[in-house]
Tab-separated table of C-alpha atoms in Angstrom:
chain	number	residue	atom	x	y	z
A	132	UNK	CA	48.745	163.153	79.902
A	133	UNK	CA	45.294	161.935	80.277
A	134	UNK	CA	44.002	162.794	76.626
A	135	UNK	CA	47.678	161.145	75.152
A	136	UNK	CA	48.261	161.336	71.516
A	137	UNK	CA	44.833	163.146	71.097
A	138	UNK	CA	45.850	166.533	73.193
A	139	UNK	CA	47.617	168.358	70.047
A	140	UNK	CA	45.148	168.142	67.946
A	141	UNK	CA	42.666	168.932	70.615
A	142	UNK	CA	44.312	171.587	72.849
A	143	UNK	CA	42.997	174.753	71.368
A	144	UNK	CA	39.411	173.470	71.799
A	145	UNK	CA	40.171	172.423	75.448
A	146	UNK	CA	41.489	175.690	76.021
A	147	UNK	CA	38.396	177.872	74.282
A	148	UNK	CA	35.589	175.662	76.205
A	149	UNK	CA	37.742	176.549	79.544
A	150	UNK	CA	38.150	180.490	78.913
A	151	UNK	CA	34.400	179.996	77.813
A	152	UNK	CA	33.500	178.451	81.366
A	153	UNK	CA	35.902	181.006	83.301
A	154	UNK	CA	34.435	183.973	81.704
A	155	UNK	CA	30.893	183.099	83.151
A	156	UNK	CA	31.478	182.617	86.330
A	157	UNK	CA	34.390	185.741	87.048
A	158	UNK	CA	33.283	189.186	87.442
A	159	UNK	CA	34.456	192.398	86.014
A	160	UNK	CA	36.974	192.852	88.481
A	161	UNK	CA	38.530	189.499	88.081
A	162	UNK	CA	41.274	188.768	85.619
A	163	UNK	CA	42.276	185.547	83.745
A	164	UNK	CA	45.299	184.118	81.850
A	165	UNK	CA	46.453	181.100	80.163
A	166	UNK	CA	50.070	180.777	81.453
A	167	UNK	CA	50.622	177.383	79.373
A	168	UNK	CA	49.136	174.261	77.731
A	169	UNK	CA	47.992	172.932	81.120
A	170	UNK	CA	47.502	175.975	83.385
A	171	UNK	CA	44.932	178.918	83.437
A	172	UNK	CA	45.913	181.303	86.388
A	173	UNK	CA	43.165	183.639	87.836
A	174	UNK	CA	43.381	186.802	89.461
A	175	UNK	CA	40.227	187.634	91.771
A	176	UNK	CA	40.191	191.476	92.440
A	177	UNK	CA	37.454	192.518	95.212
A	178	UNK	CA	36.420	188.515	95.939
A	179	UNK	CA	36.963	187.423	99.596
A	180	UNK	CA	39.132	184.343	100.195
A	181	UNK	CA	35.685	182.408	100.227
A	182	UNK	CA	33.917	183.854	97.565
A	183	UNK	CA	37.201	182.795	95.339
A	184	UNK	CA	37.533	179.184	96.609
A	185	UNK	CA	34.045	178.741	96.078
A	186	UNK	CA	34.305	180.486	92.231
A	187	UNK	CA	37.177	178.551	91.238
A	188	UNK	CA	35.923	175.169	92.188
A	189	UNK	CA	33.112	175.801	90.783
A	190	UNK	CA	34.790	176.637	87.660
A	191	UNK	CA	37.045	173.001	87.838
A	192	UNK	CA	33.667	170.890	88.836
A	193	UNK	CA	32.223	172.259	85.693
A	194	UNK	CA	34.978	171.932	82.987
A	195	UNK	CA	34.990	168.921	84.693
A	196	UNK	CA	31.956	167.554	83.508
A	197	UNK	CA	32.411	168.703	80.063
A	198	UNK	CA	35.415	167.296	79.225
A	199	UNK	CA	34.031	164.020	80.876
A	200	UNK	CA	32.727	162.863	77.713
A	201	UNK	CA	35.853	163.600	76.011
A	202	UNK	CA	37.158	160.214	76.506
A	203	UNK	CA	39.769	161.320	79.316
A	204	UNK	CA	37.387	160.623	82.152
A	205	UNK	CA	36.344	162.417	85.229
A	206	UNK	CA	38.697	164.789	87.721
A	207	UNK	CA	40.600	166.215	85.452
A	208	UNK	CA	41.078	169.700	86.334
A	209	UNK	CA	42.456	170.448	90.030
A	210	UNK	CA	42.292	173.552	91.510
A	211	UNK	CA	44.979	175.502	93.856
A	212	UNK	CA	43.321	178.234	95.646
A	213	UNK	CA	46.454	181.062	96.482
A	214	UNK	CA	46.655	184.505	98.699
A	215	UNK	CA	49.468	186.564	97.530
A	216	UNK	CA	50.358	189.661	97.726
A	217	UNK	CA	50.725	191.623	94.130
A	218	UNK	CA	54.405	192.921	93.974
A	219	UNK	CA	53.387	196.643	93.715
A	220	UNK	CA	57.133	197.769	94.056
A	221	UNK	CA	58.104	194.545	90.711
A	222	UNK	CA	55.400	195.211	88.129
A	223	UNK	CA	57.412	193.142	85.895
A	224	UNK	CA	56.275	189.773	87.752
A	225	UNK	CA	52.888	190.387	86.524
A	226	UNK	CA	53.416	191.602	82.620
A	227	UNK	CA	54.010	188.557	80.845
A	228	UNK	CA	52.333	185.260	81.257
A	229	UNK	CA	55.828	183.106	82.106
A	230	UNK	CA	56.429	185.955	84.737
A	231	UNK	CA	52.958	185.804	86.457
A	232	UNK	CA	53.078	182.016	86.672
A	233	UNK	CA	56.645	182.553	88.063
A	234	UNK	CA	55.064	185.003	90.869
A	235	UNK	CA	52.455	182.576	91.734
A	236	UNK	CA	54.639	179.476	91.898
A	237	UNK	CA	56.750	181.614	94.368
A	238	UNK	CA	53.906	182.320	96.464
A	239	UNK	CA	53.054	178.767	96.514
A	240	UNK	CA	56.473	177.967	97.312
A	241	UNK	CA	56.820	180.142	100.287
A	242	UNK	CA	53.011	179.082	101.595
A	243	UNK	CA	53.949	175.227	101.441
A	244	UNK	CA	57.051	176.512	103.231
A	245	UNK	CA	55.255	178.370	106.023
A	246	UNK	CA	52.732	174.827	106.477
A	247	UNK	CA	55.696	172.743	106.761
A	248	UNK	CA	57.294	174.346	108.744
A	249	UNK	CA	54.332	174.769	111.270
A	250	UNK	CA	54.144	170.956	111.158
A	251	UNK	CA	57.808	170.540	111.991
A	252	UNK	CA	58.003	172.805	114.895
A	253	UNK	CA	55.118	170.648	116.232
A	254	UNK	CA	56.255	167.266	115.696
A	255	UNK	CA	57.444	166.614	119.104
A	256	UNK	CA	54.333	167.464	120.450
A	257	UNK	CA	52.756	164.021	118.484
A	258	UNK	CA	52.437	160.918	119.343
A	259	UNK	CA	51.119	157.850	117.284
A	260	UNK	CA	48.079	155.854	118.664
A	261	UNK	CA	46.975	152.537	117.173
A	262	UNK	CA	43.608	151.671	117.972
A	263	UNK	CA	42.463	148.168	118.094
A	264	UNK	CA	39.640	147.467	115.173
A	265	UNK	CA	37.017	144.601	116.323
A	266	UNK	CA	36.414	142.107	113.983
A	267	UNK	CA	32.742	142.291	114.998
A	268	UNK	CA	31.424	138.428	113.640
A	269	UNK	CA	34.812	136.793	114.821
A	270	UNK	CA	34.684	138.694	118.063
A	271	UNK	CA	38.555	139.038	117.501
A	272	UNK	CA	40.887	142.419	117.480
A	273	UNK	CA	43.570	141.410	114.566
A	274	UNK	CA	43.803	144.577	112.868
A	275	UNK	CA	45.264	148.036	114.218
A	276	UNK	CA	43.906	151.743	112.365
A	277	UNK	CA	46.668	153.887	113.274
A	278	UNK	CA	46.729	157.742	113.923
A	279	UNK	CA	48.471	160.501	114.882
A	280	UNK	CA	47.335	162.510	118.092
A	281	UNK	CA	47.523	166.527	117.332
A	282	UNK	CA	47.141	168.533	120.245
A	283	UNK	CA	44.969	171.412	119.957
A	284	UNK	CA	45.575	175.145	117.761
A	285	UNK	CA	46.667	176.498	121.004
A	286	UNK	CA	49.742	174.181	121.533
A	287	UNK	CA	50.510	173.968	118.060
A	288	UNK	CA	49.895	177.327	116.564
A	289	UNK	CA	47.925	176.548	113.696
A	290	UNK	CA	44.496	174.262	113.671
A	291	UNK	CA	44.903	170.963	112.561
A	292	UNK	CA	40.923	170.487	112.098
A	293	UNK	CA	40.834	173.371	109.466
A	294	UNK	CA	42.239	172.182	105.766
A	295	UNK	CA	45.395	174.090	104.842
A	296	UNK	CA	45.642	176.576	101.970
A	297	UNK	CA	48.093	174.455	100.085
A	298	UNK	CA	47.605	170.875	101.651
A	299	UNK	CA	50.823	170.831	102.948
A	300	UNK	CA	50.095	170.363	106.497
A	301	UNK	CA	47.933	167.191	105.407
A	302	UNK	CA	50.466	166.112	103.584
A	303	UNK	CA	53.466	166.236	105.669
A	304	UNK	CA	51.601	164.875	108.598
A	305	UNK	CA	50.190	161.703	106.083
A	306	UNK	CA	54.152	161.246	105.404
A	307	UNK	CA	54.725	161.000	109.212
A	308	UNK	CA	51.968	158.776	109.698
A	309	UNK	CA	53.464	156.725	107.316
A	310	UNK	CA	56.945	156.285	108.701
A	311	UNK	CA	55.636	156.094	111.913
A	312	UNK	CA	53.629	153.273	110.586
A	313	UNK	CA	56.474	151.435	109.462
A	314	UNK	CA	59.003	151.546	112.340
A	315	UNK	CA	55.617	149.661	114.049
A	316	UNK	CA	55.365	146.873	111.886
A	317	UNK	CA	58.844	146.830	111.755
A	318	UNK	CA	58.860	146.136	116.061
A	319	UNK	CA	55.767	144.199	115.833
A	320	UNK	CA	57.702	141.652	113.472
A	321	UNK	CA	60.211	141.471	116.078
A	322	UNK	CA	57.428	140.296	119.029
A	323	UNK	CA	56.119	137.921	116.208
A	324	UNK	CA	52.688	139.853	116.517
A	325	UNK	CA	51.034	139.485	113.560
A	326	UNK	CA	47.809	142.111	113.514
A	327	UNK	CA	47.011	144.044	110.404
A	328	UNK	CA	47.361	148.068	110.225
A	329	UNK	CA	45.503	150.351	108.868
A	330	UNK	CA	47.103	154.016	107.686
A	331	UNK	CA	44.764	156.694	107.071
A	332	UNK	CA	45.944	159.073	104.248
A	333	UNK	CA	44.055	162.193	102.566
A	334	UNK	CA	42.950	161.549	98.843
A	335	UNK	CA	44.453	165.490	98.062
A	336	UNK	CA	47.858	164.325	99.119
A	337	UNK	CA	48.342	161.492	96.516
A	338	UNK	CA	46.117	163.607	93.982
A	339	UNK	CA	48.524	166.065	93.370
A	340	UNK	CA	51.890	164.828	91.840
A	341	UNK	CA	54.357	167.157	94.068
A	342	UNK	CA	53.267	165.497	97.030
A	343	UNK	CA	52.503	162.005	96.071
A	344	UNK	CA	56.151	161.738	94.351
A	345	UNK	CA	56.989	162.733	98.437
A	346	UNK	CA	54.292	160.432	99.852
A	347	UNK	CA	55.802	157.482	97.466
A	348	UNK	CA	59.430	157.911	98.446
A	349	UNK	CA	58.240	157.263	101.799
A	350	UNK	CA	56.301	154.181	100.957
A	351	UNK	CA	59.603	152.665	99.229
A	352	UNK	CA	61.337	152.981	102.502
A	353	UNK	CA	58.161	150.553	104.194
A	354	UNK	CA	59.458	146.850	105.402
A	355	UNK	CA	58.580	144.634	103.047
A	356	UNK	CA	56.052	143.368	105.772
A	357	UNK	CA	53.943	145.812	104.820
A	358	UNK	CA	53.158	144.547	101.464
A	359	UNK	CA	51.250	141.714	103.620
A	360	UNK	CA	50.092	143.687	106.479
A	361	UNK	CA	49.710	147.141	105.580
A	362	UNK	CA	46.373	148.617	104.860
A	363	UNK	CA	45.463	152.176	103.459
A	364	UNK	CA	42.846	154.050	104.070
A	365	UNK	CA	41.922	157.053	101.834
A	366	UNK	CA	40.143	160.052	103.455
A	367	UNK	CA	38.548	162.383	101.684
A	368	UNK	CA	37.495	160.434	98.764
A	369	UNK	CA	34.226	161.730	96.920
A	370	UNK	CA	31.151	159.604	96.324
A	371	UNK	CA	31.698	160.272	92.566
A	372	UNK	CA	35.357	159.900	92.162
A	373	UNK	CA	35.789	158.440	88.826
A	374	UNK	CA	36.943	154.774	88.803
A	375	UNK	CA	39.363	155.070	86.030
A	376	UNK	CA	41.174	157.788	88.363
A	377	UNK	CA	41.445	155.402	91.291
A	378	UNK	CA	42.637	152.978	89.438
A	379	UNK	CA	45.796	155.393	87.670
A	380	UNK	CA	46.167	156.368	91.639
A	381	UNK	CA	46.204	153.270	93.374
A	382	UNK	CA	48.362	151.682	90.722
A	383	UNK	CA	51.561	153.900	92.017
A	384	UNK	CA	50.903	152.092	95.816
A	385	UNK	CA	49.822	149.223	94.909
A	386	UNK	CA	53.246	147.456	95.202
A	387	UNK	CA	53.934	148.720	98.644
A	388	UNK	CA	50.361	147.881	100.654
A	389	UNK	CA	48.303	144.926	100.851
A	390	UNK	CA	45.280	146.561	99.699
A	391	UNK	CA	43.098	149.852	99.606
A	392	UNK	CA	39.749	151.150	102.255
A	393	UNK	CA	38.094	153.623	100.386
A	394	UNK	CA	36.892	155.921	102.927
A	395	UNK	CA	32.985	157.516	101.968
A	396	UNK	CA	29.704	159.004	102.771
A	397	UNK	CA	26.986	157.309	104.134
A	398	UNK	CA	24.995	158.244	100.866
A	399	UNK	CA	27.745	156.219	98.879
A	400	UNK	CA	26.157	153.441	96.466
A	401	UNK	CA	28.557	152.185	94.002
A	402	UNK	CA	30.535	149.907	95.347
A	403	UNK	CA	29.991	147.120	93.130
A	404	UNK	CA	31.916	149.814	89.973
A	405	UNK	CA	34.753	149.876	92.144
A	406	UNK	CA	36.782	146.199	90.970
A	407	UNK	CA	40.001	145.532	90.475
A	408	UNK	CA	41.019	148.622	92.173
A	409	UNK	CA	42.813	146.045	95.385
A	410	UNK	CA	40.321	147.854	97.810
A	411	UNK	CA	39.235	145.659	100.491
A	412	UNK	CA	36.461	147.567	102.108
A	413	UNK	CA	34.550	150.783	101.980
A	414	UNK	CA	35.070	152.759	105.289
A	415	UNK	CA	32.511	155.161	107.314
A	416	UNK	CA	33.753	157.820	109.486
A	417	UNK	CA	31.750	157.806	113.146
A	418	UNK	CA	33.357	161.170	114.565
A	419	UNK	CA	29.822	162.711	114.317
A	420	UNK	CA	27.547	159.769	115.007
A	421	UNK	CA	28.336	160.045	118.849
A	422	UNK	CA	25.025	159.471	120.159
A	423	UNK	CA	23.011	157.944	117.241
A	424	UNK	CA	19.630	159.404	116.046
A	425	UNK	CA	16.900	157.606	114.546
A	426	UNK	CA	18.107	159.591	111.548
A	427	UNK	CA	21.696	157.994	112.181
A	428	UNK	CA	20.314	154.059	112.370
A	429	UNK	CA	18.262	154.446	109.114
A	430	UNK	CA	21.926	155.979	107.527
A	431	UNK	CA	23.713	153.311	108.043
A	432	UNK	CA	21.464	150.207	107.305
A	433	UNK	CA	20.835	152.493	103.959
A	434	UNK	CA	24.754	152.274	103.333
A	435	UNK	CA	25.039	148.800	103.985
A	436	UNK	CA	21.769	148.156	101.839
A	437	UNK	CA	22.758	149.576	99.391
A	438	UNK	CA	26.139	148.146	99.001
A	439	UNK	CA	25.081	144.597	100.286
A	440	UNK	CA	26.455	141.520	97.924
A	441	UNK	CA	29.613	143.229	97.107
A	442	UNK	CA	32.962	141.163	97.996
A	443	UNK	CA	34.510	144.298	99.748
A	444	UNK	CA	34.207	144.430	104.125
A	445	UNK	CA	32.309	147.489	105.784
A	446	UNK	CA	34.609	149.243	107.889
A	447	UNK	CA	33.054	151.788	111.042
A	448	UNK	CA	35.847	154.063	112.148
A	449	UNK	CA	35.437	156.643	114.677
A	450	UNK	CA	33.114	155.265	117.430
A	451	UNK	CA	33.806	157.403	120.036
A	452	UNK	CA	31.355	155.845	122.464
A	453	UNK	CA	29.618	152.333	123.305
A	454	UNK	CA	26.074	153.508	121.790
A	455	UNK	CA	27.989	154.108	118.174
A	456	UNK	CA	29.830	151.093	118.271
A	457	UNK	CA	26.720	149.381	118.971
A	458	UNK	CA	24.456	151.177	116.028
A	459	UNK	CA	27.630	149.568	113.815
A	460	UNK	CA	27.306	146.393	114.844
A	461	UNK	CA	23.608	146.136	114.842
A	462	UNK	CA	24.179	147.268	110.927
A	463	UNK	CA	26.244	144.850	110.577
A	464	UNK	CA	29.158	146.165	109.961
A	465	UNK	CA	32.327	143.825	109.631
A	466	UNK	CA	34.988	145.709	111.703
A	467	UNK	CA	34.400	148.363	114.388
A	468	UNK	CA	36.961	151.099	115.795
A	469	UNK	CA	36.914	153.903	118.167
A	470	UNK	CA	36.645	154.597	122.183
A	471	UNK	CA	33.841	153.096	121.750
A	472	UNK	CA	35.337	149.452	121.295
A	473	UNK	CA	38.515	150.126	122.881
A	474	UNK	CA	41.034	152.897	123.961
A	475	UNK	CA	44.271	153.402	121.893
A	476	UNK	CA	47.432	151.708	122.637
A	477	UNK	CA	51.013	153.045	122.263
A	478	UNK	CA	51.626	149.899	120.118
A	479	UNK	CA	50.167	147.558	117.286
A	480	UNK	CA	50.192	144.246	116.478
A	481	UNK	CA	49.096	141.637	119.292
A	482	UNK	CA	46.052	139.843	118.340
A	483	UNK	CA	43.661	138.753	120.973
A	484	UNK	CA	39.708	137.966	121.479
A	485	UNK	CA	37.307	140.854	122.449
C-alpha cells in the first residue's frame, strides 16, 4: 500500500533485497519462507525466545533503512515475534507455504486469545484514576491525564509491566482506557466541568491494522465532546519515527480527538519536523526521574533546549515526588503531572487554581 502503483513492477526486487538481508543475519539452523507478496515467515531452530526477537528486529530495522530511500518512507516492515509449537503429529501444516502461514496465523490467533482473555478476567480488579496536570505558568489544574490502575502480577496473573508477545494485553487495556475515558467526559459534561483529558495509548496498538480497526471502533463510540476536550497521548513512540508515518496514523483519529502528545525520549530533537501532524506537545515520562541527579537536570534543560521555539507545549508526566515535579518546573516545562503535584482523583473535569 505504501509503494502504490509502483509495487508490481517493483515486488520481485523488494522481495530479493529482503531474502538477501534475512539470509545474513539467520543461522544454519534457521529456516525462511516467503508465504506471500507482503509476508516472509521465519522459523528459528536452536535460537532462544531472545536471541529470535532480537534477530528478527534486527532484520525489519535494516530492510528498513534500505527501502527508506525507495520513496515509501521509513517503518515499513513490522515484525511479530511468535512461540508455537510445530505440529509433529500434522506435518501437512508446515509443507506448503499457504499451510505454514495458516499454522502461524493460528498460533497467533490462540496467543491474542490467551492475552485477552488474561485482561478480561482482570478487569474488575481496575480502576481508572485521573490525575490532575498543573498548568505550571498559569498556576491552574485544567487538564486531567487519565490512567488505568493494574494491580500487581500476583493479583492478576500475568505482569502488566512486561510487553506481551502479541500486544494484545496493551491493546485491550488502551481500548478500556478509552471507553473509560469517555463515560468521564460524558459525566463531567453533566457537572458543566470543563477540564481537558489526556488518554495515554501505546504507538504498537494503532501501528498494527488488526488492532487499530478495534481501537477506532471505540473512538467512534466517544461523545462528541471529545473532539474539543480529548487529548491523546502516544507511548512508545521512537525518536526517529518517520513523519510521513505519523501523519498516515494520526489522520485515522484525527476526527475523534482534539489533538495529539507525542510521547519521547529525553534525547528527542526534532520537534520542529513534526507540523501539521495536530500534536500539541511533546511529552516526557518521569517514572524514573524520582529523585533527580545532576545527570537528570542537565537531561531535561537539554530536551527543552533543544526543542525551544517550537509552537508545541512540553508536557512532564510521571512525577512521582515533589523533587521531580520541581526539576520540571525549574526546566520550564509547561504542564506537570504525577504524585508529585497531586494525588489521583476518582473523577475528571473540575478546574481549579493550584
Amino acid at each position: 500500500e505504501r509503494f502504490g502503483d509502483q509495487w508490481h513492477g517493483i515486488k520481485d526486487k523488494v522481495h530479493l533485497l529482503t531474502e538477501g538481508i534475512i539470509k545474513k543475519h539467520i543461522t544454519a539452523d534457521d529456516v525462511y519462507c516467503l508465504v506471500n507478496e507482503e509476508r516472509f515467515i521465519v522459523l528459528f531452530g536452536k535460537a532462544t525466545k531472545d536471541q529470535a526477537n532480537r534477530t528478527a528486529h534486527a532484520i525489519g530495522r535494516e530492510v528498513n533503512a534500505r527501502l527508506s530511500g525507495a520513496g515509501a518512507g521509513g517503518d515499513l516492515v513490522s515484525v511479530r515475534p511468535m512461540v508455537f509449537e510445530v505440529p509433529r503429529d500434522d506435518p501437512v501444516a508446515l509443507k506448503s507455504p499457504a499451510a505454514l502461514e495458516e499454522t502461524v496465523e493460528e498460533a497467533q490467533r490462540r496467543a491474542q486469545a490467551a492475552e485477552v482473555a488474561k485482561v478480561e478476567a482482570a478487569k474488575e480488579k481496575m480502576r481508572m484514576r485521573f490525575w490532575p496536570v498543573a498548568n505550571v505558568r498559569k498556576r491552574l489544574v485544567s487538564c486531567y491525564h487519565a490512567e488505568l490502575h493494574i494491580p500487581d502480577a500476583a493479583e492478576l496473573g500475568f505482569d502488566p509491566d512486561e510487553p506481551s508477545d502479541t500486544g494484545a494485553v496493551e491493546a485491550t487495556i488502551d481500548g478500556m482506557v478509552m471507553q473509560r475515558a469517555g463515560a468521564a467526559l460524558v459525566e463531567a459534561a453533566e457537572r458543566k466541568w470543563r477540564a481537558l483529558l489526556v488518554v495515554p495509548v501505546h504507538y504498537d496498538t494503532l501501528a498494527a491494522k488488526g488492532y487499530r480497526t478495534q481501537y477506532l471502533e471505540i473512538c467512534r463510540l466517544l461523545p462528541r465532546i471529545a473532539e474539543k476536550r480529548l487529548f491523546l497521548m502516544v507511548r512508545g513512540l521512537s525518536d526517529d519515527v518517520p513523519q510521513g508515518r505519523l501523519h498516515t496514523l494520526f489522520s485515522y483519529l484525527a476526527p475523534y480527538v482534539a489533538g495529539f502528545i507525542g510521547d519521547f525520549s529525553l534525547a528527542f530533537k526534532r520537534a520542529e519536523k513534526l507540523g501539521g501532524l495536530k500534536m500539541v506537545a511533546i511529552g516526557i515520562d518521569g517514572h524514573a526521574m524520582a529523585n533527580p541527579t545532576p545527570a537528570d537536570i542537565t537531561a531535561l534543560k537539554g530536551f527543552m533546549q533543544a526543542n525551544k521555539g517550537i509552537r508545541m507545549r512540553r508536557y512532564f508526566y510521571g512525577a512521582a515526588t515533589f523533587e521531580a515535579a520541581t526539576a520540571a518546573r525549574r526546566a520550564q516545562f509547561d504542564y506537570v503531572q504525577g504524585a508529585g503535584v497531586a494525588p489521583a482523583m476518582p473523577v475528571a473535569g473540575k478546574v481549579f487554581s493550584v
